[in-house]
Coordinates of C-alpha atoms in Angstrom, one line a residue:
X4 CA 140.7 113.7 122.2
X5 CA 139.6 115.5 125.3
X6 CA 136.4 116.8 123.7
X7 CA 135.3 113.3 122.7
X8 CA 135.9 112.1 126.2
X9 CA 133.7 114.8 127.6
X10 CA 130.9 114.0 125.1
X11 CA 131.1 110.3 125.9
X12 CA 131.0 111.0 129.6
X13 CA 128.1 113.3 129.3
X14 CA 126.1 110.9 127.1
X15 CA 126.7 108.0 129.4
X16 CA 125.7 110.1 132.4
X17 CA 122.4 111.1 130.7
X18 CA 121.7 107.4 129.8
X19 CA 122.5 106.3 133.4
X20 CA 120.0 108.8 134.8
X21 CA 117.3 107.6 132.4
X22 CA 118.3 104.0 133.0
X23 CA 117.8 104.4 136.7
X24 CA 114.2 105.6 136.2
X25 CA 113.6 102.7 133.7
X26 CA 114.9 100.2 136.2
X27 CA 112.7 101.5 139.0
X28 CA 109.7 101.3 136.7
X29 CA 110.3 97.8 135.3
X30 CA 111.5 96.2 138.5
X31 CA 108.4 97.2 140.2
X32 CA 106.7 93.9 139.5
X33 CA 105.8 90.8 141.4
X34 CA 106.8 88.6 138.5
X35 CA 109.7 86.1 139.1
X36 CA 112.6 87.0 136.8
X37 CA 113.0 85.3 133.4
X38 CA 116.2 83.4 132.5
X39 CA 116.5 85.6 129.4
X40 CA 114.9 88.9 128.6
X41 CA 115.0 90.8 125.3
X42 CA 113.2 93.7 123.7
X43 CA 111.0 92.5 120.8
X44 CA 110.4 96.1 119.6
X45 CA 106.7 96.6 118.9
X46 CA 103.5 94.8 119.9
X47 CA 103.1 91.8 117.7
X48 CA 100.0 91.6 115.4
X49 CA 99.2 88.0 116.1
X50 CA 100.6 84.5 116.9
X51 CA 98.9 83.0 113.9
X52 CA 101.8 82.1 111.5
X53 CA 99.6 82.4 108.4
X54 CA 98.6 86.1 108.8
X55 CA 101.7 87.9 110.0
X56 CA 104.8 89.2 108.2
X57 CA 106.9 91.1 110.7
X58 CA 110.2 90.4 112.4
X59 CA 108.8 90.7 116.0
X60 CA 106.2 88.1 115.2
X61 CA 108.9 85.9 113.6
X62 CA 110.9 85.8 116.8
X63 CA 108.0 84.6 118.9
X64 CA 106.4 82.2 116.4
X65 CA 109.8 80.5 115.8
X66 CA 110.0 79.8 119.5
X67 CA 106.5 78.4 120.0
X68 CA 106.0 76.6 116.6
X69 CA 108.2 74.4 114.5
X70 CA 108.2 73.5 110.8
X71 CA 109.3 70.5 108.9
X72 CA 112.8 72.1 108.9
X73 CA 114.4 74.8 111.0
X74 CA 117.3 77.1 110.3
X75 CA 120.7 76.6 111.9
X76 CA 121.4 79.6 114.2
X77 CA 124.8 80.3 112.7
X78 CA 124.8 79.1 109.0
X79 CA 121.0 79.3 108.4
X80 CA 121.2 76.0 106.6
X81 CA 117.9 74.0 106.9
X82 CA 118.2 71.2 109.5
X83 CA 115.7 68.6 110.7
X84 CA 112.8 70.0 112.6
X85 CA 109.5 68.1 112.7
X86 CA 110.9 66.0 109.9
X87 CA 113.7 63.8 111.1
X88 CA 114.8 63.3 107.5
X89 CA 113.7 63.6 103.8
X90 CA 114.5 62.4 100.3
X91 CA 114.5 64.5 97.2
X92 CA 113.8 63.0 93.8
X93 CA 116.5 63.1 91.0
X94 CA 114.5 65.8 89.1
X95 CA 114.4 67.9 92.3
X96 CA 110.6 68.2 92.1
X97 CA 109.5 65.7 94.8
X98 CA 110.3 65.9 98.5
X99 CA 109.3 63.1 100.9
X100 CA 109.4 64.1 104.5
X101 CA 109.4 61.6 107.4
X102 CA 108.1 63.1 110.6
X103 CA 109.3 62.3 114.1
X104 CA 107.2 59.7 116.0
X105 CA 107.9 61.7 119.2
X106 CA 106.7 65.1 117.9
X107 CA 103.8 66.4 120.1
X108 CA 101.5 69.4 120.3
X109 CA 101.4 71.2 123.6
X110 CA 98.1 69.4 124.5
X111 CA 100.0 66.1 124.3
X112 CA 98.6 64.9 121.0
X113 CA 100.9 63.7 118.2
X114 CA 101.9 66.0 115.3
X115 CA 101.1 64.2 112.1
X116 CA 101.4 64.6 108.3
X117 CA 97.6 65.4 108.4
X118 CA 98.4 68.5 110.5
X119 CA 100.9 69.7 107.8
X120 CA 98.3 69.0 105.1
X121 CA 95.5 70.9 107.0
X122 CA 97.8 73.8 107.7
X123 CA 99.1 74.2 104.2
X124 CA 95.5 74.1 102.8
X125 CA 94.5 76.7 105.3
X126 CA 97.5 78.8 104.5
X127 CA 96.8 78.7 100.8
X128 CA 93.1 79.1 101.1
X129 CA 91.8 82.5 99.8
X130 CA 89.7 83.1 102.9
X131 CA 92.8 83.1 105.1
X132 CA 94.2 85.9 103.0
X133 CA 97.8 85.1 103.9
X134 CA 100.2 87.8 102.7
X135 CA 102.9 85.2 102.4
X136 CA 100.8 82.6 100.5
X137 CA 103.0 83.1 97.4
X138 CA 105.9 81.5 99.3
X139 CA 104.0 78.2 98.9
X140 CA 103.2 78.7 95.2
X141 CA 106.3 76.7 94.3
X142 CA 104.2 73.7 95.1
X143 CA 102.3 72.1 92.2
X144 CA 98.9 73.8 91.6
X145 CA 99.2 75.8 94.8
X146 CA 98.9 79.2 93.1
X147 CA 95.7 78.2 91.3
X148 CA 94.2 77.0 94.6
X149 CA 95.1 80.3 96.3
X150 CA 93.3 82.2 93.5
X151 CA 90.0 80.5 94.3
X152 CA 87.4 80.8 91.6
X153 CA 89.7 83.1 89.6
X154 CA 92.2 80.3 89.2
X155 CA 89.7 77.9 87.7
X156 CA 89.3 76.7 84.1
X157 CA 86.6 74.6 82.5
X158 CA 87.4 71.0 83.0
X159 CA 89.2 71.4 86.3
X160 CA 88.5 69.2 89.2
X161 CA 86.9 71.4 91.9
X162 CA 85.7 71.5 95.4
X163 CA 82.5 73.3 96.3
X164 CA 82.4 74.5 99.9
X165 CA 78.8 74.8 101.2
X166 CA 77.7 77.6 103.5
X167 CA 77.7 77.2 107.3
X168 CA 75.1 78.6 109.8
X169 CA 75.8 82.2 110.8
X170 CA 76.7 81.2 114.3
X171 CA 79.3 78.7 113.2
X172 CA 82.9 79.2 114.2
X173 CA 84.6 81.3 111.6
X174 CA 87.5 79.0 111.1
X175 CA 85.4 75.9 110.2
X176 CA 84.9 74.7 106.7
X177 CA 81.5 74.0 105.3
X178 CA 80.7 70.6 103.7
X179 CA 82.9 69.9 100.7
X180 CA 81.4 68.5 97.4
X181 CA 83.8 67.5 94.6
X182 CA 83.2 67.4 90.9
X183 CA 84.2 68.8 87.5
X184 CA 83.7 72.4 86.4
X185 CA 81.6 72.4 83.2
X186 CA 81.1 76.1 82.6
X187 CA 81.0 79.6 84.2
X188 CA 78.0 81.9 83.5
X189 CA 77.1 85.4 84.5
X190 CA 74.0 85.6 86.6
X191 CA 72.8 88.7 84.6
X192 CA 74.5 90.6 81.9
X193 CA 74.7 93.7 84.2
X194 CA 76.0 91.7 87.2
X195 CA 79.5 90.6 88.1
X196 CA 78.1 87.6 90.0
X197 CA 79.1 84.4 88.4
X198 CA 77.4 81.0 88.4
X199 CA 79.5 77.9 88.3
X200 CA 78.1 74.8 86.7
X201 CA 79.6 71.7 88.3
X202 CA 79.2 68.1 87.4
X203 CA 78.7 66.0 90.6
X204 CA 77.9 62.3 90.5
X205 CA 76.7 62.7 86.9
X206 CA 74.5 65.7 87.6
X207 CA 75.0 69.3 86.5
X208 CA 74.4 71.7 89.4
X209 CA 74.6 75.5 89.4
X210 CA 76.4 77.2 92.3
X211 CA 76.7 80.9 93.2
X212 CA 79.2 81.9 95.9
X213 CA 77.9 84.1 98.7
X214 CA 78.7 84.7 102.4
X215 CA 77.0 82.7 105.2
X216 CA 74.7 85.6 106.3
X217 CA 73.4 86.2 102.8
X218 CA 72.9 82.5 102.3
X219 CA 70.9 82.2 105.5
X220 CA 68.7 85.2 104.8
X221 CA 68.1 85.0 101.1
X222 CA 66.9 82.4 98.6
X223 CA 69.3 81.7 95.8
X224 CA 68.4 82.5 92.2
X225 CA 66.1 80.0 90.5
X226 CA 67.7 76.6 89.8
X227 CA 70.9 77.7 91.6
X228 CA 72.4 76.7 94.9
X229 CA 74.4 79.0 97.3
X230 CA 77.9 78.0 98.2
X231 CA 80.6 79.6 100.3
X232 CA 83.4 79.3 97.7
X233 CA 84.5 77.2 94.8
X234 CA 88.2 76.3 94.4
X235 CA 90.5 73.9 92.6
X236 CA 90.2 70.4 94.3
X237 CA 92.9 70.5 96.9
X238 CA 93.8 66.9 95.9
X239 CA 95.3 68.5 92.7
X240 CA 97.8 70.4 94.9
X241 CA 101.1 68.7 95.3
X242 CA 100.7 67.9 99.0
X243 CA 99.9 64.3 99.8
X244 CA 99.7 62.4 103.1
X245 CA 101.3 58.9 102.5
X246 CA 100.8 57.8 106.1
X247 CA 100.5 59.6 109.4
X248 CA 104.2 60.2 109.5
X249 CA 105.0 60.6 105.8
X250 CA 104.3 63.6 103.6
X251 CA 105.1 64.1 100.0
X252 CA 105.3 67.5 98.4
X253 CA 105.6 68.0 94.6
X254 CA 106.9 71.3 93.1
X255 CA 106.1 73.0 89.8
X256 CA 109.8 73.6 89.2
X257 CA 113.1 72.9 91.0
X258 CA 113.4 75.4 93.8
X259 CA 116.9 75.7 95.4
X260 CA 115.6 77.2 98.6
X261 CA 112.5 75.0 99.2
X262 CA 113.9 73.4 102.3
X263 CA 114.6 76.9 103.7
X264 CA 111.0 77.8 103.1
X265 CA 109.9 74.7 105.1
X266 CA 111.7 76.4 108.0
X267 CA 110.0 79.8 107.4
X268 CA 107.4 80.6 110.0
X269 CA 104.3 81.3 107.9
X270 CA 104.5 77.7 106.6
X271 CA 104.6 76.2 110.1
X272 CA 101.7 73.9 111.1
X273 CA 98.9 74.9 113.4
X274 CA 96.6 72.6 115.4
X275 CA 93.3 72.1 113.6
X276 CA 91.2 71.2 116.6
X277 CA 92.4 74.4 118.4
X278 CA 91.8 76.6 115.3
X279 CA 88.3 75.2 114.6
X280 CA 87.2 75.1 118.3
X281 CA 88.0 78.7 119.2
X282 CA 87.9 80.5 115.8
X283 CA 90.0 83.5 114.7
X284 CA 91.5 85.5 116.3
X285 CA 90.7 83.8 119.6
X286 CA 92.5 80.5 118.8
X287 CA 95.9 82.4 118.9
X288 CA 95.3 83.9 122.3
X289 CA 97.7 82.6 125.0
X290 CA 94.8 81.0 127.0
X291 CA 93.7 78.9 123.9
X292 CA 96.7 78.4 121.7
X293 CA 98.1 74.9 121.1
X294 CA 101.7 74.9 119.8
X295 CA 104.4 72.4 118.8
X296 CA 107.6 74.3 119.4
X297 CA 110.3 74.4 122.1
X298 CA 108.4 77.0 124.1
X299 CA 104.8 77.7 124.9
X300 CA 103.1 81.0 125.6
X301 CA 102.6 81.4 129.4
X302 CA 100.9 84.8 129.1
X303 CA 100.8 88.1 127.2
X304 CA 100.4 91.5 128.7
X305 CA 99.7 94.2 126.1
X306 CA 102.3 97.0 126.1
X307 CA 104.5 95.0 128.4
X308 CA 105.6 91.4 127.6
X309 CA 105.1 88.0 126.3
X310 CA 106.4 85.3 128.7
X311 CA 107.5 82.0 127.1
X312 CA 108.1 78.9 129.1
X313 CA 110.0 75.8 128.0
X314 CA 107.5 73.2 126.7
X315 CA 107.4 69.9 128.4
X316 CA 105.9 68.2 125.3
X317 CA 108.6 69.3 122.8
X318 CA 110.4 66.4 121.2
X319 CA 113.8 67.9 121.8
X320 CA 113.1 69.5 125.1
X321 CA 116.3 68.1 126.8
X322 CA 118.5 70.4 124.6
X323 CA 116.6 73.6 125.4
X324 CA 118.5 75.4 128.1
X325 CA 116.4 78.4 128.9
X326 CA 113.3 77.7 131.0
X327 CA 111.7 81.2 130.9
X328 CA 112.0 84.0 128.3
X329 CA 110.4 87.4 128.4
X330 CA 109.9 89.3 125.1
X331 CA 109.3 93.0 126.0
X332 CA 107.2 95.2 123.9
X333 CA 109.0 98.6 123.7
X334 CA 108.7 101.0 120.7
X335 CA 111.1 103.6 122.0
X336 CA 114.7 102.8 121.2
X337 CA 116.1 104.9 124.0
X338 CA 113.9 103.1 126.5
X339 CA 115.2 99.8 125.1
X340 CA 118.8 100.8 125.6
X341 CA 118.1 101.9 129.1
X342 CA 116.7 98.5 129.9
X343 CA 119.8 96.9 128.5
X344 CA 122.2 99.2 130.5
X345 CA 120.4 98.4 133.8
X346 CA 120.3 94.7 133.2
X347 CA 116.6 94.4 132.6
X348 CA 117.2 93.2 129.1
X349 CA 119.9 90.8 127.9
X350 CA 119.5 91.6 124.2
X351 CA 118.2 94.7 122.4
X352 CA 118.0 94.9 118.6
X353 CA 119.3 98.4 118.3
X354 CA 120.4 101.6 120.0
X355 CA 119.6 105.2 119.1
X356 CA 121.9 106.5 116.3
X357 CA 123.9 109.1 118.2
X358 CA 124.4 106.8 121.1
X359 CA 125.3 103.9 118.9
X360 CA 128.0 106.0 117.3
X361 CA 129.5 106.8 120.8
X362 CA 129.3 103.1 121.8
X363 CA 131.1 102.0 118.6
X364 CA 134.0 104.4 119.3
X365 CA 134.5 103.5 122.9
X366 CA 138.1 102.4 123.8
X367 CA 138.7 99.7 124.6
X368 CA 136.1 98.3 122.2
X369 CA 132.9 97.0 123.8
X370 CA 132.4 93.3 124.2
X371 CA 128.7 93.4 123.5
X372 CA 128.4 95.3 120.2
X373 CA 129.4 93.8 116.8
X374 CA 127.5 95.4 113.9
X375 CA 127.4 93.3 110.8
X376 CA 125.8 93.7 107.3
X377 CA 122.9 91.4 106.5
X378 CA 120.4 90.8 103.7
X379 CA 118.0 93.7 104.3
X380 CA 117.0 96.9 102.6
X381 CA 115.4 100.1 103.8
X382 CA 113.2 101.7 101.1
X383 CA 110.1 103.7 100.4
X384 CA 107.1 102.5 98.6
X385 CA 105.4 104.9 96.1
X386 CA 101.6 104.5 95.6
X387 CA 101.6 104.6 91.7
X388 CA 97.8 104.7 91.6
X389 CA 97.8 108.3 93.0
X390 CA 98.7 111.4 91.2
X391 CA 101.4 112.6 90.7
X392 CA 103.2 109.4 91.6
X393 CA 101.7 107.7 88.6
X394 CA 104.1 109.8 86.5
X395 CA 107.5 108.1 86.1
X396 CA 109.2 111.5 85.8
X397 CA 107.9 112.4 89.3
X398 CA 109.2 109.2 90.8
X399 CA 112.6 109.6 89.2
X400 CA 112.7 113.2 90.4
X401 CA 112.1 112.1 94.0
X402 CA 114.8 109.4 93.6
X403 CA 117.4 111.8 92.2
X404 CA 116.7 114.4 94.9
X405 CA 117.5 111.9 97.6
X406 CA 120.8 112.4 99.4
X407 CA 121.4 108.9 100.8
X408 CA 124.9 109.8 102.0
X409 CA 123.4 112.4 104.4
X410 CA 121.2 109.7 105.9
X411 CA 123.9 107.0 106.3
X412 CA 126.7 109.3 107.5
X413 CA 124.8 111.8 109.7
X414 CA 121.8 109.9 111.1
X415 CA 122.7 106.2 111.1
X416 CA 125.7 104.9 113.0
X417 CA 126.3 101.2 112.4
X418 CA 128.0 101.4 109.1
X419 CA 124.9 101.3 106.9
X420 CA 125.6 101.7 103.1
X421 CA 123.5 103.9 100.7
X422 CA 121.3 101.7 98.6
X423 CA 120.8 102.3 94.9
X424 CA 119.0 99.0 94.3
X425 CA 116.7 96.6 96.1
X426 CA 118.8 93.5 96.4
X427 CA 121.6 93.8 98.9
X428 CA 125.1 92.7 98.1
X429 CA 126.3 89.4 99.4
X430 CA 124.3 86.9 97.5
X431 CA 126.6 84.4 95.7
X432 CA 126.5 84.7 91.9
X433 CA 124.3 87.8 91.8
X434 CA 125.3 91.3 90.6
X435 CA 122.9 93.8 92.1
X436 CA 121.6 96.5 89.8
X437 CA 121.6 100.2 90.6
X438 CA 119.6 103.3 89.9
X439 CA 121.2 106.7 89.4
X440 CA 122.6 108.4 92.5
X441 CA 121.8 111.9 93.8
X442 CA 121.4 114.4 90.9
X443 CA 119.3 117.4 92.1
X444 CA 119.7 119.3 88.8
X445 CA 118.3 116.4 86.7
X446 CA 115.6 115.9 89.4
X447 CA 114.4 119.5 89.0
X448 CA 114.4 119.2 85.2
X449 CA 112.2 116.1 85.3
X450 CA 109.8 117.6 87.8
X451 CA 109.4 120.7 85.6
X452 CA 108.9 118.4 82.6
X453 CA 106.1 116.7 84.5
X454 CA 104.4 120.0 85.0
X455 CA 105.7 121.2 88.4
X456 CA 108.5 123.8 87.7
X457 CA 110.2 124.6 91.0
X458 CA 107.6 122.5 92.7
X459 CA 104.7 124.8 91.8
X460 CA 101.3 123.1 91.8
X461 CA 102.7 120.0 93.3
X462 CA 100.1 118.4 95.6
X463 CA 100.9 118.0 99.3
X464 CA 101.9 114.4 99.9
X465 CA 102.9 112.6 103.1
X466 CA 105.3 109.9 104.2
X467 CA 103.8 107.1 106.3
X468 CA 106.0 105.2 108.8
X469 CA 105.4 103.0 111.7
X470 CA 106.1 104.5 115.1
X471 CA 109.8 104.5 115.7
X472 CA 112.3 107.2 116.5
X473 CA 114.7 106.4 113.6
X474 CA 111.9 106.2 111.0
X475 CA 110.7 109.6 112.1
X476 CA 114.1 111.1 111.8
X477 CA 114.7 109.7 108.3
X478 CA 111.3 110.8 107.1
X479 CA 112.0 114.4 108.4
X480 CA 115.4 114.5 106.6
X481 CA 114.0 113.2 103.3
X482 CA 111.1 115.7 103.6
X483 CA 113.6 118.5 104.0
X484 CA 115.7 117.2 101.1
X485 CA 112.8 117.2 98.7
X486 CA 111.7 120.7 99.9
X487 CA 115.2 122.0 99.5
X488 CA 116.0 120.5 96.1
X489 CA 112.5 120.4 94.5
X490 CA 110.5 123.1 96.2
X491 CA 107.7 120.6 97.2
X492 CA 106.0 120.3 100.6
X493 CA 105.8 116.9 102.1
X494 CA 104.3 116.0 105.5
X495 CA 104.9 113.0 107.7
X496 CA 102.6 110.7 109.7
X497 CA 103.1 107.7 111.9
X498 CA 100.9 104.8 112.9
X499 CA 101.3 101.9 115.3
X500 CA 102.5 98.7 113.8
X501 CA 99.2 96.8 113.1
X502 CA 97.5 99.9 111.7
X503 CA 100.5 100.8 109.7
X504 CA 100.6 97.3 108.1
X505 CA 96.9 97.6 107.3
X506 CA 97.3 101.1 105.7
X507 CA 100.2 99.8 103.6
X508 CA 98.4 96.7 102.4
X509 CA 95.2 98.6 101.6
X510 CA 97.3 101.3 99.8
X511 CA 96.0 104.1 102.1
X512 CA 99.2 106.1 101.7
X513 CA 101.2 108.2 99.3
X514 CA 104.7 107.3 100.3
X515 CA 105.4 104.6 102.9
X516 CA 108.5 103.4 104.7
X517 CA 109.3 99.7 104.1
X518 CA 112.1 97.4 105.2
X519 CA 112.7 93.9 104.0
X520 CA 114.9 91.2 105.4
X521 CA 115.6 88.3 103.0
X522 CA 113.6 85.2 103.9
X523 CA 116.4 83.2 102.3
X524 CA 119.7 84.0 100.6
X525 CA 118.4 84.4 97.0
X526 CA 117.4 87.5 94.9
X527 CA 113.9 86.0 94.5
X528 CA 113.0 86.9 98.1
X529 CA 113.3 90.6 97.3
X530 CA 112.2 90.7 93.6
X531 CA 109.2 88.4 93.6
X532 CA 107.5 90.9 96.0
X533 CA 106.7 93.2 93.0
X534 CA 105.2 90.9 90.5
X535 CA 101.6 91.7 89.5
X536 CA 99.1 90.5 92.2
X537 CA 101.7 89.8 94.9
X538 CA 100.3 90.5 98.4
X539 CA 103.6 92.3 99.1
X540 CA 103.3 94.6 96.1
X541 CA 101.5 97.5 97.7
X542 CA 102.5 100.0 95.1
X543 CA 99.9 99.5 92.3
X544 CA 102.8 99.0 89.9
X545 CA 102.9 96.2 87.4
X546 CA 105.0 95.3 84.4
X547 CA 104.4 92.3 82.1
X548 CA 108.1 91.9 81.2
X549 CA 109.1 92.0 84.9
X550 CA 106.5 89.3 85.6
X551 CA 107.9 87.2 82.7
X552 CA 111.5 87.5 84.0
X553 CA 110.6 86.5 87.5
X554 CA 108.6 83.5 86.2
X555 CA 111.4 82.5 83.9
X556 CA 113.9 82.6 86.8
X557 CA 111.6 80.3 88.7
X558 CA 111.7 77.7 85.9
X559 CA 115.4 78.0 85.1
X560 CA 117.7 75.3 86.4
X561 CA 121.0 76.9 85.2
X562 CA 122.1 79.1 88.0
X563 CA 123.9 81.6 85.9
X564 CA 121.0 82.1 83.6
X565 CA 118.6 82.3 86.6
X566 CA 120.6 85.1 88.1
X567 CA 120.7 87.0 84.7
X568 CA 116.8 86.9 84.7
X569 CA 116.8 88.4 88.1
X570 CA 119.3 91.1 87.1
X571 CA 117.1 92.1 84.1
X572 CA 114.1 92.2 86.4
X573 CA 115.8 94.4 89.0
X574 CA 116.9 96.8 86.2
X575 CA 113.2 97.2 85.1
X576 CA 112.2 97.8 88.8
X577 CA 114.9 100.5 89.1
X578 CA 114.1 102.1 85.8
X579 CA 110.4 102.5 86.7
X580 CA 110.9 103.2 90.4
X581 CA 107.7 102.2 92.2
X582 CA 110.2 102.0 95.2
X583 CA 113.0 104.3 96.4
X584 CA 115.9 102.3 97.8
X585 CA 117.5 104.2 100.7
X586 CA 120.1 102.1 102.5
X587 CA 121.2 98.5 103.2
X588 CA 120.9 97.6 106.9
X589 CA 123.6 96.7 109.3
X590 CA 122.7 94.8 112.5
X591 CA 122.7 96.9 115.7
X592 CA 122.3 94.2 118.3
X593 CA 123.6 94.7 121.8
X594 CA 124.0 91.3 123.5
X595 CA 125.3 90.6 127.0
X596 CA 128.7 88.7 127.0
X597 CA 127.1 85.8 129.0
X598 CA 124.6 85.1 126.2
X599 CA 125.7 82.1 124.2
X600 CA 124.4 80.6 120.9
X601 CA 123.8 84.1 119.4
X602 CA 125.5 84.5 116.0
X603 CA 125.8 87.2 113.4
X604 CA 124.4 85.9 110.2
X605 CA 123.1 87.1 106.8
X606 CA 119.5 87.4 108.0
X607 CA 120.0 88.8 111.5
X608 CA 118.0 85.9 112.6
X609 CA 118.6 84.6 116.2
X610 CA 116.3 81.7 117.2
X611 CA 115.5 81.7 120.9
X612 CA 115.7 77.9 121.1
X613 CA 119.4 78.1 120.4
X614 CA 120.3 80.4 123.3
X615 CA 121.8 79.7 126.7
X616 CA 123.4 81.6 129.6
X617 CA 127.0 81.1 130.7
X618 CA 128.1 83.6 133.3
X619 CA 131.3 81.8 134.2
X620 CA 133.1 81.8 130.9
X621 CA 135.8 84.4 130.2
X622 CA 135.9 83.6 126.5
X623 CA 134.2 85.9 123.9
X624 CA 130.7 84.6 123.1
X625 CA 129.7 83.5 119.6
X626 CA 128.2 87.0 118.8
X627 CA 131.6 88.7 119.2
X628 CA 133.4 86.1 117.1
X629 CA 134.6 87.1 113.7
X630 CA 134.5 83.5 112.5
X631 CA 132.1 83.0 109.6
X632 CA 130.7 86.6 109.7
X633 CA 128.9 87.7 106.6

């Protein structure tokens, strides 16, 4: 229609004007151009695989590190990485990995099974405080090791880590003494300080954990020794070095996705010498970091870019076709699109909603836009430790007053689907559960029953989101929906990525935006976030039956029964609503036609090592192909 044509022309004209300014700004640099440039959204928190959880970090860490396995860029099936092959025992509990003789760190030293052993111990150690540590709890005794002293029982084999001098590098371990835990005593009846009695070489020795500074400045209680921490002896954990190139991992229960986890970036190995020489966070700085992946970090400029260069020590370097990659840090989606339109960027992960709607309707269809559903959910966390969100009636009222259709039809533009549950559709054998859809009348009744008729007396809460145009728009719409339907006043606040993550983890929020992309194609990757004590459960909610069901699913070998446990657990989650599901994501990538090796897949995961450039081909690239789309 003529009106649509005018709107399209006007929109493209505005974008072109903005793009010209963007091009002038970003081309004003003395840097030689990269072979491939993409917008990596926000500033990454760190390059330390053990302490990050975000998708921007995932893209970079997957390029500069490599795990025992890696994920195929199209199918996401685990394929050989550091491990050239492996065997699995008949009971599916023991995995024996054989590492590549030619695998090297970027400093030229070999990557060995000892590196994996060290990295897994570091990842599981309570002092590392890895949010994803639970992803390794499938390994025998790994959970108890992560719990530190809280995971010990009398009779356990333990390791006592002694204190280091104050000036020691913060990533070093103190001297390790091994023995058997005889008893645990309170220092004083009025104190929560515990004394651990450990038998070492036939002697009973009393240890009390404290930090290095306190140990250096104060004498321990009488007949007691200071220590840094006391943990389960790591030799009890199912990770064994058989020889420098052979590693054996033993699981608690059969885990269908264990090989996928070995290709998941938090479990990638790090270089012990580098970590212990420079300390944290300095070891992960570009000038210090030692990596083992297909790329190395050449430099990082805050609020600009991370430049990656092909590693000359990577075992499979001859198959890597891009020499230099730039990952740009750009929060503003409009700016990202401008970079794409002017040729600064070859790939952007999304476009602004209104513009995306225009681009999707262009005729003939574009050859660089192919939205596809994937395993990811957009939802809100509710801090159930704060009033009035501790009242299930209030949580249900908020859920029932949500008009998800308004969000997906008027704000979003890539075919997103309203979410009434946490687990997205598309997982084989699983039937997602659902909460009740929009029902404002019932929402008002519940709010009145909770003591807030027509919203009177309801405290002023806020919605926290990380800085992003779309998150802001969604928060404003939901705020208005709740005000319109319930008569309550809600404000909004945004924080930059690292601060936002800290606020969420420390539960310094009332309502907080959250998005989750499945780490593997199984309901567990969504549902085990909300078990009691999970580092990802930042809601304060817990439910013993929910925990039991998730644990039962982890031990169940019958696939149908396992899925039924998950379905029962999701139903509990949606009955009690510590979260508010909003919509299921659809990918919004814009990818230049000359980019090859970029596939739509169920995790919207696109490893940089798989990409190459072909400007001569007239054939559609893999991204635009409908073959094997989710």
